[in-house]
XYZ file of C-alpha atoms in Angstrom:
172
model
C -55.413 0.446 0.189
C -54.051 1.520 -2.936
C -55.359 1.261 -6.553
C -53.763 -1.089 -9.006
C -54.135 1.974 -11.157
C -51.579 3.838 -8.920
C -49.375 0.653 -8.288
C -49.167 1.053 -12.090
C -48.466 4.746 -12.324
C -45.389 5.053 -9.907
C -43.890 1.587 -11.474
C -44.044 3.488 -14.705
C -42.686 6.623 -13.083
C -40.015 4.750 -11.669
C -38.962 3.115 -14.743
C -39.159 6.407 -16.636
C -36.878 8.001 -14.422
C -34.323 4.928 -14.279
C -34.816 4.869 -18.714
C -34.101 8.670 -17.933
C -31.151 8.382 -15.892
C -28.950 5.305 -18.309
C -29.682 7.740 -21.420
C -28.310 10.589 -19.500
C -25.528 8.571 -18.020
C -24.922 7.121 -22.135
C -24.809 11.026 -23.387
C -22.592 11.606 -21.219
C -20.128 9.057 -22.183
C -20.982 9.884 -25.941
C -19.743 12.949 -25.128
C -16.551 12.353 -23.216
C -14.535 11.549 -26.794
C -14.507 14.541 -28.990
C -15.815 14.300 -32.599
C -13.283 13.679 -35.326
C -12.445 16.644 -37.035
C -13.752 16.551 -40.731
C -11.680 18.145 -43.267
C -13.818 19.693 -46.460
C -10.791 20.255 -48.425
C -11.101 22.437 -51.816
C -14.386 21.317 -52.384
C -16.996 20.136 -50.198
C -18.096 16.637 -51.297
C -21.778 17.082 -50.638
C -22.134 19.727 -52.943
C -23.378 17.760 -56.475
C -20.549 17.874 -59.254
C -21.478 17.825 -62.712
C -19.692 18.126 -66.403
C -20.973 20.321 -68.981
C -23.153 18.909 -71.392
C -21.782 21.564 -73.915
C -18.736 19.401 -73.569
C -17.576 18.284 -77.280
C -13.616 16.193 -76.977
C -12.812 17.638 -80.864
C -13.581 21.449 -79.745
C -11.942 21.031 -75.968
C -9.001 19.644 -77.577
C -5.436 21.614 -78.004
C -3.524 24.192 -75.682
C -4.901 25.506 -71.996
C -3.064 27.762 -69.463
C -3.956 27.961 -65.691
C -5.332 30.897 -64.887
C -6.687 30.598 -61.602
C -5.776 27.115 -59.369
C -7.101 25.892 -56.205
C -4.792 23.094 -55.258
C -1.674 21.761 -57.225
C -2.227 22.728 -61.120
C 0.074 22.888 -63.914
C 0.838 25.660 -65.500
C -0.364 24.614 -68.786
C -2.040 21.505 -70.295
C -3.019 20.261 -73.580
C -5.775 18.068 -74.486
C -5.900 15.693 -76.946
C -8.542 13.079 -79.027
C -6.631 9.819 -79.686
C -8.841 7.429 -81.079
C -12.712 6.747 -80.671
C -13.668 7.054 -76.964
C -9.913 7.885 -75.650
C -8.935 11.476 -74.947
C -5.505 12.361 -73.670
C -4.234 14.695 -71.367
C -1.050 15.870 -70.602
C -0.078 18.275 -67.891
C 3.546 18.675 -67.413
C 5.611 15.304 -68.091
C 2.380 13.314 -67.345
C 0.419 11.889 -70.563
C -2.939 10.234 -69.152
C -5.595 8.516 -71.389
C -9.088 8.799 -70.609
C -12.514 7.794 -71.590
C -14.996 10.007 -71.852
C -18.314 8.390 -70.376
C -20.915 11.614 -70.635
C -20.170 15.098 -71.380
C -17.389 16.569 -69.375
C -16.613 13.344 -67.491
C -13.509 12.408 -68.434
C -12.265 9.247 -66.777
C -8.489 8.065 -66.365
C -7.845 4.062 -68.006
C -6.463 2.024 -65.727
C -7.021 4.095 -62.846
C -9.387 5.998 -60.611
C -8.809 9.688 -61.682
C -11.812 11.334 -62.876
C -11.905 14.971 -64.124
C -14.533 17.095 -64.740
C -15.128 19.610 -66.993
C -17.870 22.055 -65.396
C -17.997 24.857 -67.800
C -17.258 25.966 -71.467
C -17.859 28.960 -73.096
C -19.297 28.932 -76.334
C -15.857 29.650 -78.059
C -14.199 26.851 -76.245
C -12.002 29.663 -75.087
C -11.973 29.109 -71.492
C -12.934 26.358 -68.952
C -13.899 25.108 -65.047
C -12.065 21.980 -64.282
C -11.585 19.521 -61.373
C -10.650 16.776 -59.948
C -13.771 14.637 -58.866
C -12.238 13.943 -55.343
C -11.859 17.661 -55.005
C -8.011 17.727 -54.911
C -7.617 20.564 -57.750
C -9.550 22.524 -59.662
C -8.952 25.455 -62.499
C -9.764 28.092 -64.716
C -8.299 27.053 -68.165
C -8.268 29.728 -70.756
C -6.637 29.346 -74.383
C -4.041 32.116 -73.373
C -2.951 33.794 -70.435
C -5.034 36.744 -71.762
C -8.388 35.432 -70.922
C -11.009 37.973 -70.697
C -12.142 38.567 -67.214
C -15.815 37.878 -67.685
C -15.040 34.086 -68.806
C -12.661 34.222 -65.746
C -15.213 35.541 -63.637
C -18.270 32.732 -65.047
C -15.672 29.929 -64.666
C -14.856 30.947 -61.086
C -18.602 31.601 -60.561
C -19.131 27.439 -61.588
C -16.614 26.499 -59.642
C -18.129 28.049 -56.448
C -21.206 27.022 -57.611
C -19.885 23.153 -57.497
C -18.643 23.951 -54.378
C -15.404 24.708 -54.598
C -13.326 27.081 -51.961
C -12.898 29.968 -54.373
C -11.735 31.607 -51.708
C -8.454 29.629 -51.842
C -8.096 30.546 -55.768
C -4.501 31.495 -56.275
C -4.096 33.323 -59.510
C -1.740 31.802 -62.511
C 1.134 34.239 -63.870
């Protein structure tokens, strides 16, 4: 005669191996679809992005060129203060108003552009920028001329903030 304690053991044996066999059987069909391919852009998006807070709207105003680009970038820009809390931008034909919510976030009105400005030097002579969604980013610099090192700590930040420097193009 068997034990109830036995009974017990190979009903729990079977149902291990029949728990065993649906999960195995459920992989399986996981695995039949293949993953959707995800696409990290020019910046990967779990990297944290963050503006400067050396960021000051009188001192970043006036003339930029492109240096270095990752993504579409104009060849030069030019910021501008407005009025209290709006700060212009205008790249190309395009004039954009923004607010500027904390340092180096600068936030399009009426719309859901927001650009970032990474890094400064102490001059306000050159300048990490991006797009927030990770579409563009840049190495601004007063003049074409910018001295390498700035080029180099700008580039440095943008990596840092996880951007593909790798894809940099350079700005002539």
């Amino acid at each position: 005669m068997k034990s109830p304690v036995s009974e017990n053991v190979s009903v729990t044996r079977l149902g291990l191996r029949a728990a065993m066999g649906a999960m195995a059987m459920f992989l399986v069909g996981c695995t039949a679809e293949p993953l959707p391919e995800i696409e990290i852009g020019l910046r990967n998006p779990t990297v944290p992005l963050g503006g400067t807070s050396r960021f000051e709207a009188g001192r970043f105003a006036g003339d930029w060129q492109t240096v270095r680009c990752l993504g579409e970038c104009e060849r030069s820009v030019t910021y501008q203060v407005a009025t209290d809390g709006v700060f212009l931008r205008r790249a190309g034909d395009t004039l954009t108003a923004y607010s500027v919510p904390a340092p180096g976030i600068l936030r399009e009105m009426g719309g859901d552009s927001t650009l970032v400005v990474m890094w400064v030097d102490e001059g306000f002579r050159t300048a990490a920028v991006g797009d927030a969604d990770g579409r563009w980013a840049a190495v601004l610099g007063r003049s074409r001329k910018t001295a390498p090192d700035r080029v180099k700590a700008a580039t440095e930040i943008l990596d840092f903030n996880g951007w593909d420097i790798a894809k940099m193009q350079v700005v002539k």
